Amino acid sequence: GVTHANDAHLFYLQGDAGCGKSWTIKRIIADLRKEGHIVLPCAFMGSVANALPRGETLHHLFKLPITKEGEDLLDLMLSNRLPESKLEEDSELASIIRAASLIVIDEVSMVHRAYFRIINELLQKIMKSSLPFGGKCIVVTGDFKQIPPVIEGAADEKTTVSASILS
């Protein structure tokens, strides 16, 4: 079943390439939608989002800010200067997110950890809850052995690793 809005749940579905993560997620999405639930699948990259049923990019779904040339998300995060989402609390999209039973973030290993902070703060704001991610049920999928976060101009492995949510 689906969790109640008061419960905060974050699940990680991990597995090697070809083990069935995508099949499992698509099945969960289909089953929940068949029961009338709103499910919001998304991914960092458009090509990954397009492989999900009615998937969207993280930037589109959560109205994430685009960093300016030369800005480093990790520096902005560590200095508490992260830009906020552009999503308005009273918007139709915010209402859909509030009504959603599940948010799926695919290929999570590609997502900079700063975006998780922005998404967490946004969901707490629109859900009016201090629970992690505003109490929304979130499933993240991926394989940290396959694809690291996308860091434009990363000069070394340390830069990429420090951007990972595993850091």
CSV table of N, CA and C in Angstrom, one decimal:
chain,number,residue,atom,x,y,z
A,1,GLY,N,0.8,-1.2,0.0
A,1,GLY,CA,0.0,0.0,0.0
A,1,GLY,C,0.8,1.2,0.0
A,2,VAL,N,0.2,2.4,-0.1
A,2,VAL,CA,0.8,3.7,-0.1
A,2,VAL,C,0.9,4.2,1.3
A,3,THR,N,2.0,4.9,1.7
A,3,THR,CA,2.1,5.4,3.0
A,3,THR,C,1.2,6.6,3.2
A,4,HIS,N,0.9,6.9,4.4
A,4,HIS,CA,0.1,8.1,4.8
A,4,HIS,C,1.0,9.4,4.6
A,5,ALA,N,0.4,10.5,4.4
A,5,ALA,CA,1.1,11.8,4.2
A,5,ALA,C,1.9,12.1,5.4
A,6,ASN,N,1.6,11.6,6.6
A,6,ASN,CA,2.4,11.9,7.8
A,6,ASN,C,3.7,11.2,8.0
A,7,ASP,N,3.8,10.1,7.1
A,7,ASP,CA,5.0,9.3,7.2
A,7,ASP,C,6.1,9.7,6.2
A,8,ALA,N,7.3,9.9,6.6
A,8,ALA,CA,8.4,10.2,5.7
A,8,ALA,C,9.1,9.0,5.3
A,9,HIS,N,9.2,8.7,4.0
A,9,HIS,CA,9.9,7.5,3.6
A,9,HIS,C,10.7,7.8,2.4
A,10,LEU,N,11.9,7.3,2.5
A,10,LEU,CA,12.9,7.5,1.3
A,10,LEU,C,13.4,6.1,1.1
A,11,PHE,N,13.2,5.5,-0.1
A,11,PHE,CA,13.7,4.2,-0.4
A,11,PHE,C,14.7,4.3,-1.5
A,12,TYR,N,15.7,3.4,-1.4
A,12,TYR,CA,16.7,3.3,-2.5
A,12,TYR,C,16.7,1.9,-3.1
A,13,LEU,N,16.4,1.9,-4.4
A,13,LEU,CA,16.4,0.6,-5.1
A,13,LEU,C,17.7,0.6,-5.9
A,14,GLN,N,18.7,-0.3,-5.5
A,14,GLN,CA,20.0,-0.4,-6.1
A,14,GLN,C,20.1,-1.7,-6.7
A,15,GLY,N,20.9,-1.7,-7.8
A,15,GLY,CA,21.2,-3.0,-8.5
A,15,GLY,C,22.1,-2.8,-9.6
A,16,ASP,N,22.8,-3.8,-10.0
A,16,ASP,CA,23.7,-3.8,-11.1
A,16,ASP,C,22.9,-3.6,-12.4
A,17,ALA,N,23.7,-3.2,-13.5
A,17,ALA,CA,23.1,-3.0,-14.8
A,17,ALA,C,22.4,-4.3,-15.2
A,18,GLY,N,21.2,-4.2,-15.7
A,18,GLY,CA,20.4,-5.3,-16.2
A,18,GLY,C,19.7,-6.2,-15.2
A,19,CYS,N,19.7,-5.8,-13.9
A,19,CYS,CA,19.1,-6.6,-12.9
A,19,CYS,C,17.6,-6.5,-12.8
A,20,GLY,N,17.0,-5.4,-13.5
A,20,GLY,CA,15.6,-5.2,-13.5
A,20,GLY,C,15.1,-4.0,-12.7
A,21,LYS,N,15.9,-3.1,-12.4
A,21,LYS,CA,15.5,-1.9,-11.7
A,21,LYS,C,14.4,-1.1,-12.5
A,22,SER,N,14.7,-0.9,-13.7
A,22,SER,CA,13.7,-0.2,-14.6
A,22,SER,C,12.4,-0.9,-14.7
A,23,TRP,N,12.4,-2.2,-14.8
A,23,TRP,CA,11.2,-3.0,-14.9
A,23,TRP,C,10.4,-2.8,-13.6
A,24,THR,N,11.1,-2.9,-12.5
A,24,THR,CA,10.5,-2.8,-11.2
A,24,THR,C,9.8,-1.5,-11.0
A,25,ILE,N,10.6,-0.4,-11.3
A,25,ILE,CA,10.0,0.9,-11.1
A,25,ILE,C,8.8,1.1,-12.0
A,26,LYS,N,8.9,0.7,-13.3
A,26,LYS,CA,7.8,0.9,-14.2
A,26,LYS,C,6.6,0.1,-13.7
A,27,ARG,N,6.8,-1.1,-13.1
A,27,ARG,CA,5.7,-1.9,-12.5
A,27,ARG,C,5.0,-1.2,-11.3
A,28,ILE,N,5.9,-0.6,-10.5
A,28,ILE,CA,5.4,0.1,-9.3
A,28,ILE,C,4.5,1.3,-9.8
A,29,ILE,N,5.1,2.1,-10.7
A,29,ILE,CA,4.3,3.2,-11.3
A,29,ILE,C,3.0,2.8,-11.9
A,30,ALA,N,3.0,1.8,-12.7
A,30,ALA,CA,1.8,1.3,-13.3
A,30,ALA,C,0.7,0.8,-12.3
A,31,ASP,N,1.2,0.0,-11.3
A,31,ASP,CA,0.3,-0.5,-10.3
A,31,ASP,C,-0.4,0.6,-9.5
A,32,LEU,N,0.5,1.6,-9.1
A,32,LEU,CA,-0.1,2.7,-8.3
A,32,LEU,C,-1.0,3.5,-9.1
A,33,ARG,N,-0.7,3.8,-10.3
A,33,ARG,CA,-1.6,4.6,-11.2
A,33,ARG,C,-2.9,3.9,-11.4
A,34,LYS,N,-2.8,2.6,-11.6
A,34,LYS,CA,-4.0,1.8,-11.8
A,34,LYS,C,-4.9,1.9,-10.6
A,35,GLU,N,-4.4,2.0,-9.4
A,35,GLU,CA,-5.2,2.2,-8.2
A,35,GLU,C,-5.6,3.7,-8.0
A,36,GLY,N,-5.3,4.6,-9.0
A,36,GLY,CA,-5.7,5.9,-8.9
A,36,GLY,C,-4.8,6.9,-8.2
A,37,HIS,N,-3.6,6.4,-7.9
A,37,HIS,CA,-2.6,7.3,-7.2
A,37,HIS,C,-1.8,8.1,-8.3
A,38,ILE,N,-1.4,9.3,-7.8
A,38,ILE,CA,-0.5,10.1,-8.6
A,38,ILE,C,0.9,9.8,-8.3
A,39,VAL,N,1.7,9.4,-9.4
A,39,VAL,CA,3.1,9.1,-9.2
A,39,VAL,C,3.8,10.0,-10.2
A,40,LEU,N,4.9,10.6,-9.6
A,40,LEU,CA,5.7,11.6,-10.4
A,40,LEU,C,7.1,11.0,-10.6
A,41,PRO,N,7.3,10.4,-11.8
A,41,PRO,CA,8.7,9.9,-12.1
A,41,PRO,C,9.5,10.9,-12.7
A,42,CYS,N,10.8,11.0,-12.3
A,42,CYS,CA,11.7,12.0,-12.9
A,42,CYS,C,13.1,11.5,-12.8
A,43,ALA,N,14.0,12.2,-13.5
A,43,ALA,CA,15.4,11.9,-13.6
A,43,ALA,C,16.2,13.2,-13.9
A,44,PHE,N,17.5,13.2,-13.7
A,44,PHE,CA,18.3,14.3,-13.9
A,44,PHE,C,18.4,14.6,-15.4
A,45,MET,N,18.7,13.5,-16.2
A,45,MET,CA,18.9,13.7,-17.6
A,45,MET,C,17.6,13.4,-18.4
A,46,GLY,N,17.3,14.2,-19.4
A,46,GLY,CA,16.1,14.0,-20.2
A,46,GLY,C,15.9,12.7,-20.8
A,47,SER,N,17.0,12.1,-21.3
A,47,SER,CA,17.0,10.8,-21.9
A,47,SER,C,16.5,9.7,-20.9
A,48,VAL,N,16.9,9.8,-19.7
A,48,VAL,CA,16.5,8.9,-18.7
A,48,VAL,C,15.0,9.1,-18.3
A,49,ALA,N,14.7,10.4,-18.2
A,49,ALA,CA,13.3,10.8,-17.8
A,49,ALA,C,12.3,10.3,-18.9
A,50,ASN,N,12.7,10.4,-20.2
A,50,ASN,CA,11.9,9.9,-21.3
A,50,ASN,C,11.6,8.4,-21.3
A,51,ALA,N,12.5,7.7,-20.7
A,51,ALA,CA,12.3,6.2,-20.6
A,51,ALA,C,11.3,5.8,-19.5
A,52,LEU,N,10.9,6.8,-18.7
A,52,LEU,CA,9.9,6.5,-17.6
A,52,LEU,C,8.5,6.9,-18.1
A,53,PRO,N,7.5,6.2,-17.6
A,53,PRO,CA,6.1,6.5,-18.0
A,53,PRO,C,5.8,7.9,-17.6
A,54,ARG,N,5.6,8.8,-18.5
A,54,ARG,CA,5.3,10.3,-18.2
A,54,ARG,C,6.3,10.9,-17.3
A,55,GLY,N,7.6,10.5,-17.6
A,55,GLY,CA,8.7,11.0,-16.8
A,55,GLY,C,9.0,12.4,-17.2
A,56,GLU,N,9.6,13.2,-16.2
A,56,GLU,CA,10.1,14.5,-16.4
A,56,GLU,C,11.5,14.7,-15.9
A,57,THR,N,12.2,15.7,-16.3
A,57,THR,CA,13.5,16.0,-15.7
A,57,THR,C,13.2,16.6,-14.3
A,58,LEU,N,14.2,16.4,-13.4
A,58,LEU,CA,14.2,17.0,-12.1
A,58,LEU,C,14.0,18.5,-12.2
A,59,HIS,N,14.7,19.2,-13.1
A,59,HIS,CA,14.6,20.6,-13.2
A,59,HIS,C,13.2,21.0,-13.6
A,60,HIS,N,12.5,20.3,-14.5
A,60,HIS,CA,11.2,20.7,-14.9
A,60,HIS,C,10.2,20.4,-13.7
A,61,LEU,N,10.2,19.2,-13.1
A,61,LEU,CA,9.3,18.9,-12.1
A,61,LEU,C,9.4,19.8,-10.9
A,62,PHE,N,10.6,20.1,-10.4
A,62,PHE,CA,10.8,20.8,-9.2
A,62,PHE,C,11.2,22.3,-9.4
A,63,LYS,N,11.2,22.7,-10.7
A,63,LYS,CA,11.6,24.1,-11.1
A,63,LYS,C,12.9,24.4,-10.5
A,64,LEU,N,13.9,23.5,-10.6
A,64,LEU,CA,15.2,23.8,-10.1
A,64,LEU,C,15.9,24.9,-10.8
A,65,PRO,N,16.7,25.6,-10.0
A,65,PRO,CA,17.4,26.7,-10.6
A,65,PRO,C,18.6,26.2,-11.5
A,66,ILE,N,18.9,26.9,-12.5
A,66,ILE,CA,20.0,26.7,-13.4
A,66,ILE,C,21.2,27.5,-12.9
A,67,THR,N,22.3,26.9,-12.6
A,67,THR,CA,23.4,27.7,-12.1
A,67,THR,C,24.1,28.5,-13.2
A,68,LYS,N,24.6,29.6,-12.9
A,68,LYS,CA,25.3,30.5,-13.8
A,68,LYS,C,26.7,29.9,-14.2
A,69,GLU,N,27.2,30.2,-15.3
A,69,GLU,CA,28.5,29.8,-15.7
A,69,GLU,C,29.5,30.1,-14.7
A,70,GLY,N,30.3,29.1,-14.3
A,70,GLY,CA,31.4,29.3,-13.3
A,70,GLY,C,30.9,29.1,-11.8
A,71,GLU,N,29.6,29.0,-11.6
A,71,GLU,CA,29.1,28.7,-10.3
A,71,GLU,C,29.3,27.2,-9.9
A,72,ASP,N,29.7,26.9,-8.7
A,72,ASP,CA,29.8,25.6,-8.3
A,72,ASP,C,28.8,25.3,-7.3
A,73,LEU,N,27.9,24.3,-7.5
A,73,LEU,CA,26.9,23.9,-6.6
A,73,LEU,C,27.3,23.5,-5.2
A,74,LEU,N,28.4,22.8,-5.2
A,74,LEU,CA,29.0,22.4,-3.9
A,74,LEU,C,29.4,23.6,-3.1
A,75,ASP,N,30.1,24.5,-3.7
A,75,ASP,CA,30.5,25.8,-3.0
A,75,ASP,C,29.3,26.5,-2.5
A,76,LEU,N,28.3,26.6,-3.4
A,76,LEU,CA,27.1,27.4,-3.0
A,76,LEU,C,26.4,26.7,-1.8
A,77,MET,N,26.3,25.3,-1.8
A,77,MET,CA,25.7,24.6,-0.8
A,77,MET,C,26.4,24.7,0.6
A,78,LEU,N,27.8,24.6,0.5
A,78,LEU,CA,28.6,24.6,1.7
A,78,LEU,C,28.6,26.0,2.3
A,79,SER,N,28.3,27.0,1.5
A,79,SER,CA,28.3,28.4,2.0
A,79,SER,C,26.9,28.9,2.3
A,80,ASN,N,25.9,28.0,2.2
A,80,ASN,CA,24.5,28.3,2.5
A,80,ASN,C,24.0,29.4,1.5
A,81,ARG,N,24.4,29.3,0.3
A,81,ARG,CA,24.0,30.3,-0.7
A,81,ARG,C,23.3,29.6,-1.9
A,82,LEU,N,22.7,28.4,-1.7
A,82,LEU,CA,22.0,27.7,-2.7
A,82,LEU,C,20.8,28.5,-3.2
A,83,PRO,N,20.6,28.6,-4.5
A,83,PRO,CA,19.4,29.2,-5.0
A,83,PRO,C,18.2,28.3,-4.7
A,84,GLU,N,17.0,28.9,-4.6
A,84,GLU,CA,15.8,28.2,-4.3
A,84,GLU,C,15.1,27.7,-5.6
A,85,SER,N,14.2,26.8,-5.4
A,85,SER,CA,13.3,26.4,-6.5
A,85,SER,C,12.5,27.5,-6.9
A,86,LYS,N,12.1,27.6,-8.2
A,86,LYS,CA,11.2,28.6,-8.7
A,86,LYS,C,9.7,28.2,-8.6
A,87,LEU,N,9.4,27.1,-7.9
A,87,LEU,CA,8.1,26.6,-7.8
A,87,LEU,C,7.3,27.4,-6.8
A,88,GLU,N,6.2,27.9,-7.2
A,88,GLU,CA,5.3,28.7,-6.3
A,88,GLU,C,4.4,27.8,-5.5
A,89,GLU,N,4.2,28.0,-4.2
A,89,GLU,CA,3.4,27.2,-3.3
A,89,GLU,C,2.0,27.1,-3.8
A,90,ASP,N,1.5,28.1,-4.4
A,90,ASP,CA,0.0,28.1,-4.8
A,90,ASP,C,-0.2,27.7,-6.2
A,91,SER,N,0.8,27.2,-6.9
A,91,SER,CA,0.7,26.8,-8.3
A,91,SER,C,0.0,25.4,-8.5
A,92,GLU,N,-0.4,25.2,-9.7
A,92,GLU,CA,-1.0,23.9,-10.0
A,92,GLU,C,-0.1,22.8,-9.8
A,93,LEU,N,1.2,23.0,-10.2
A,93,LEU,CA,2.2,22.0,-10.0
A,93,LEU,C,2.5,21.6,-8.6
A,94,ALA,N,2.5,22.6,-7.7
A,94,ALA,CA,2.6,22.4,-6.3
A,94,ALA,C,1.5,21.5,-5.7
A,95,SER,N,0.3,21.8,-6.2
A,95,SER,CA,-0.9,21.0,-5.8
A,95,SER,C,-0.8,19.6,-6.3
A,96,ILE,N,-0.3,19.3,-7.5
A,96,ILE,CA,-0.1,18.0,-8.0
A,96,ILE,C,1.0,17.3,-7.1
A,97,ILE,N,2.1,18.0,-6.8
A,97,ILE,CA,3.1,17.4,-6.0
A,97,ILE,C,2.5,17.0,-4.6
A,98,ARG,N,1.7,17.9,-4.0
A,98,ARG,CA,1.1,17.7,-2.7
A,98,ARG,C,0.2,16.4,-2.8
A,99,ALA,N,-0.5,16.2,-3.9
A,99,ALA,CA,-1.4,15.1,-4.0
A,99,ALA,C,-0.7,13.8,-4.4
A,100,ALA,N,0.5,13.9,-4.8
A,100,ALA,CA,1.2,12.7,-5.3
A,100,ALA,C,1.5,11.7,-4.1
A,101,SER,N,1.3,10.4,-4.4
A,101,SER,CA,1.5,9.4,-3.5
A,101,SER,C,3.0,8.9,-3.5
A,102,LEU,N,3.7,9.1,-4.6
A,102,LEU,CA,5.0,8.7,-4.8
A,102,LEU,C,5.8,9.6,-5.8
A,103,ILE,N,7.0,9.9,-5.4
A,103,ILE,CA,7.9,10.6,-6.4
A,103,ILE,C,9.1,9.6,-6.6
A,104,VAL,N,9.4,9.3,-7.9
A,104,VAL,CA,10.5,8.4,-8.2
A,104,VAL,C,11.6,9.2,-8.9
A,105,ILE,N,12.8,9.1,-8.4
A,105,ILE,CA,14.0,9.7,-9.0
A,105,ILE,C,14.9,8.7,-9.5
A,106,ASP,N,15.0,8.5,-10.8
A,106,ASP,CA,15.8,7.5,-11.4
A,106,ASP,C,17.2,7.9,-11.7
A,107,GLU,N,18.1,7.0,-11.7
A,107,GLU,CA,19.5,7.2,-11.9
A,107,GLU,C,20.0,8.3,-10.9
A,108,VAL,N,19.8,8.1,-9.7
A,108,VAL,CA,20.1,9.1,-8.6
A,108,VAL,C,21.6,9.3,-8.5
A,109,SER,N,22.4,8.4,-8.9
A,109,SER,CA,23.8,8.6,-8.9
A,109,SER,C,24.3,9.8,-9.7
A,110,MET,N,23.5,10.2,-10.7
A,110,MET,CA,23.8,11.4,-11.5
A,110,MET,C,23.5,12.7,-10.9
A,111,VAL,N,22.7,12.7,-9.8
A,111,VAL,CA,22.2,13.9,-9.2
A,111,VAL,C,23.2,14.5,-8.2
A,112,HIS,N,23.5,15.8,-8.4
A,112,HIS,CA,24.3,16.5,-7.4
A,112,HIS,C,23.6,16.6,-6.1
A,113,ARG,N,24.3,16.4,-5.0
A,113,ARG,CA,23.7,16.4,-3.7
A,113,ARG,C,23.0,17.7,-3.3
A,114,ALA,N,23.5,18.8,-3.9
A,114,ALA,CA,22.9,20.1,-3.7
A,114,ALA,C,21.4,20.1,-4.1
A,115,TYR,N,21.2,19.4,-5.2
A,115,TYR,CA,19.8,19.4,-5.7
A,115,TYR,C,18.9,18.7,-4.7
A,116,PHE,N,19.4,17.7,-4.0
A,116,PHE,CA,18.6,17.1,-3.0
A,116,PHE,C,18.3,18.0,-1.8
A,117,ARG,N,19.2,18.9,-1.5
A,117,ARG,CA,18.9,19.9,-0.5
A,117,ARG,C,17.8,20.8,-0.9
A,118,ILE,N,17.9,21.3,-2.2
A,118,ILE,CA,16.9,22.2,-2.7
A,118,ILE,C,15.5,21.5,-2.8
A,119,ILE,N,15.5,20.2,-3.2
A,119,ILE,CA,14.2,19.5,-3.3
A,119,ILE,C,13.6,19.3,-1.9
A,120,ASN,N,14.5,18.9,-1.0
A,120,ASN,CA,14.0,18.7,0.4
A,120,ASN,C,13.4,20.0,1.0
A,121,GLU,N,14.1,21.1,0.8
A,121,GLU,CA,13.5,22.4,1.3
A,121,GLU,C,12.2,22.8,0.6
A,122,LEU,N,12.2,22.5,-0.7
A,122,LEU,CA,11.0,22.8,-1.5
A,122,LEU,C,9.8,22.0,-1.0
A,123,LEU,N,10.0,20.7,-0.8
A,123,LEU,CA,8.9,19.8,-0.4
A,123,LEU,C,8.5,20.1,1.0
A,124,GLN,N,9.4,20.4,1.9
A,124,GLN,CA,9.1,20.8,3.3
A,124,GLN,C,8.2,22.1,3.2
A,125,LYS,N,8.5,23.0,2.4
A,125,LYS,CA,7.8,24.3,2.3
A,125,LYS,C,6.4,24.0,1.7
A,126,ILE,N,6.3,23.3,0.6
A,126,ILE,CA,4.9,23.1,0.0
A,126,ILE,C,4.1,22.1,0.8
A,127,MET,N,4.7,21.2,1.5
A,127,MET,CA,3.9,20.3,2.3
A,127,MET,C,3.7,20.8,3.7
A,128,LYS,N,4.3,22.0,4.0
A,128,LYS,CA,4.2,22.6,5.4
A,128,LYS,C,4.6,21.5,6.5
A,129,SER,N,5.7,20.9,6.2
A,129,SER,CA,6.2,19.8,7.1
A,129,SER,C,7.7,19.9,7.2
A,130,SER,N,8.2,19.7,8.5
A,130,SER,CA,9.7,19.7,8.6
A,130,SER,C,10.2,18.3,8.5
A,131,LEU,N,9.4,17.3,8.2
A,131,LEU,CA,9.9,15.9,7.9
A,131,LEU,C,10.8,15.9,6.7
A,132,PRO,N,11.7,15.0,6.6
A,132,PRO,CA,12.5,14.9,5.4
A,132,PRO,C,11.6,14.8,4.2
A,133,PHE,N,12.0,15.7,3.2
A,133,PHE,CA,11.2,15.8,1.9
A,133,PHE,C,9.7,16.0,2.2
A,134,GLY,N,9.4,16.7,3.2
A,134,GLY,CA,8.1,17.1,3.5
A,134,GLY,C,7.1,16.0,3.8
A,135,GLY,N,7.7,14.8,4.1
A,135,GLY,CA,6.9,13.7,4.4
A,135,GLY,C,6.5,12.9,3.1
A,136,LYS,N,6.9,13.3,2.0
A,136,LYS,CA,6.5,12.6,0.7
A,136,LYS,C,7.3,11.3,0.7
A,137,CYS,N,6.6,10.3,0.0
A,137,CYS,CA,7.3,9.0,-0.2
A,137,CYS,C,8.1,9.1,-1.5
A,138,ILE,N,9.4,8.8,-1.4
A,138,ILE,CA,10.3,8.9,-2.5
A,138,ILE,C,11.1,7.7,-2.7
A,139,VAL,N,11.1,7.2,-3.9
A,139,VAL,CA,12.0,6.1,-4.3
A,139,VAL,C,13.0,6.6,-5.2
A,140,VAL,N,14.3,6.4,-4.9
A,140,VAL,CA,15.4,6.7,-5.7
A,140,VAL,C,16.0,5.4,-6.2
A,141,THR,N,16.4,5.4,-7.5
A,141,THR,CA,17.0,4.2,-8.1
A,141,THR,C,18.4,4.5,-8.7
A,142,GLY,N,19.2,3.5,-8.8
A,142,GLY,CA,20.4,3.7,-9.6
A,142,GLY,C,21.5,2.8,-9.1
A,143,ASP,N,22.7,3.0,-9.7
A,143,ASP,CA,23.8,2.2,-9.4
A,143,ASP,C,25.0,3.1,-9.3
A,144,PHE,N,25.5,3.3,-8.1
A,144,PHE,CA,26.7,4.2,-7.9
A,144,PHE,C,28.0,3.7,-8.6
A,145,LYS,N,28.0,2.4,-9.0
A,145,LYS,CA,29.1,1.9,-9.7
A,145,LYS,C,29.1,2.3,-11.2
A,146,GLN,N,27.9,2.8,-11.7
A,146,GLN,CA,27.8,3.0,-13.1
A,146,GLN,C,28.0,4.5,-13.5
A,147,ILE,N,27.2,5.4,-12.9
A,147,ILE,CA,27.2,6.7,-13.5
A,147,ILE,C,27.4,7.7,-12.3
A,148,PRO,N,28.4,8.5,-12.3
A,148,PRO,CA,28.6,9.5,-11.2
A,148,PRO,C,27.8,10.8,-11.6
A,149,PRO,N,27.7,11.7,-10.6
A,149,PRO,CA,27.1,13.0,-10.9
A,149,PRO,C,27.7,13.7,-12.1
A,150,VAL,N,26.9,14.5,-12.8
A,150,VAL,CA,27.3,15.2,-13.9
A,150,VAL,C,27.9,16.6,-13.4
A,151,ILE,N,29.2,16.8,-13.5
A,151,ILE,CA,29.8,18.0,-13.0
A,151,ILE,C,30.5,18.6,-14.2
A,152,GLU,N,30.0,19.7,-14.7
A,152,GLU,CA,30.6,20.4,-15.8
A,152,GLU,C,32.0,20.9,-15.4
A,153,GLY,N,33.0,20.5,-16.2
A,153,GLY,CA,34.4,21.0,-16.0
A,153,GLY,C,35.1,20.4,-14.9
A,154,ALA,N,34.6,19.2,-14.3
A,154,ALA,CA,35.2,18.6,-13.2
A,154,ALA,C,36.6,18.2,-13.6
A,155,ALA,N,37.6,18.6,-12.8
A,155,ALA,CA,39.0,18.4,-13.2
A,155,ALA,C,39.5,17.0,-12.6
A,156,ASP,N,38.9,16.6,-11.6
A,156,ASP,CA,39.4,15.3,-11.0
A,156,ASP,C,38.3,14.5,-10.4
A,157,GLU,N,38.6,13.3,-10.0
A,157,GLU,CA,37.6,12.4,-9.4
A,157,GLU,C,37.1,12.9,-8.0
A,158,LYS,N,37.9,13.6,-7.3
A,158,LYS,CA,37.5,14.2,-6.0
A,158,LYS,C,36.3,15.1,-6.1
A,159,THR,N,36.4,16.0,-7.1
A,159,THR,CA,35.3,16.9,-7.4
A,159,THR,C,34.0,16.2,-7.6
A,160,THR,N,34.0,15.2,-8.4
A,160,THR,CA,32.8,14.4,-8.7
A,160,THR,C,32.3,13.6,-7.5
A,161,VAL,N,33.2,13.0,-6.8
A,161,VAL,CA,32.8,12.2,-5.6
A,161,VAL,C,32.2,13.2,-4.5
A,162,SER,N,32.7,14.4,-4.4
A,162,SER,CA,32.2,15.3,-3.3
A,162,SER,C,30.8,15.8,-3.7
A,163,ALA,N,30.4,15.7,-5.0
A,163,ALA,CA,29.1,16.1,-5.4
A,163,ALA,C,28.1,15.0,-5.2
A,164,SER,N,28.5,13.8,-4.9
A,164,SER,CA,27.6,12.6,-4.8
A,164,SER,C,26.8,12.7,-3.5
A,165,ILE,N,25.6,12.2,-3.5
A,165,ILE,CA,24.8,12.1,-2.3
A,165,ILE,C,25.4,11.1,-1.3
A,166,LEU,N,26.4,10.3,-1.7
A,166,LEU,CA,27.1,9.4,-0.8
A,166,LEU,C,28.1,10.1,0.0
A,167,SER,N,28.5,11.4,-0.3
A,167,SER,CA,29.5,12.1,0.4
A,167,SER,C,28.9,12.7,1.7
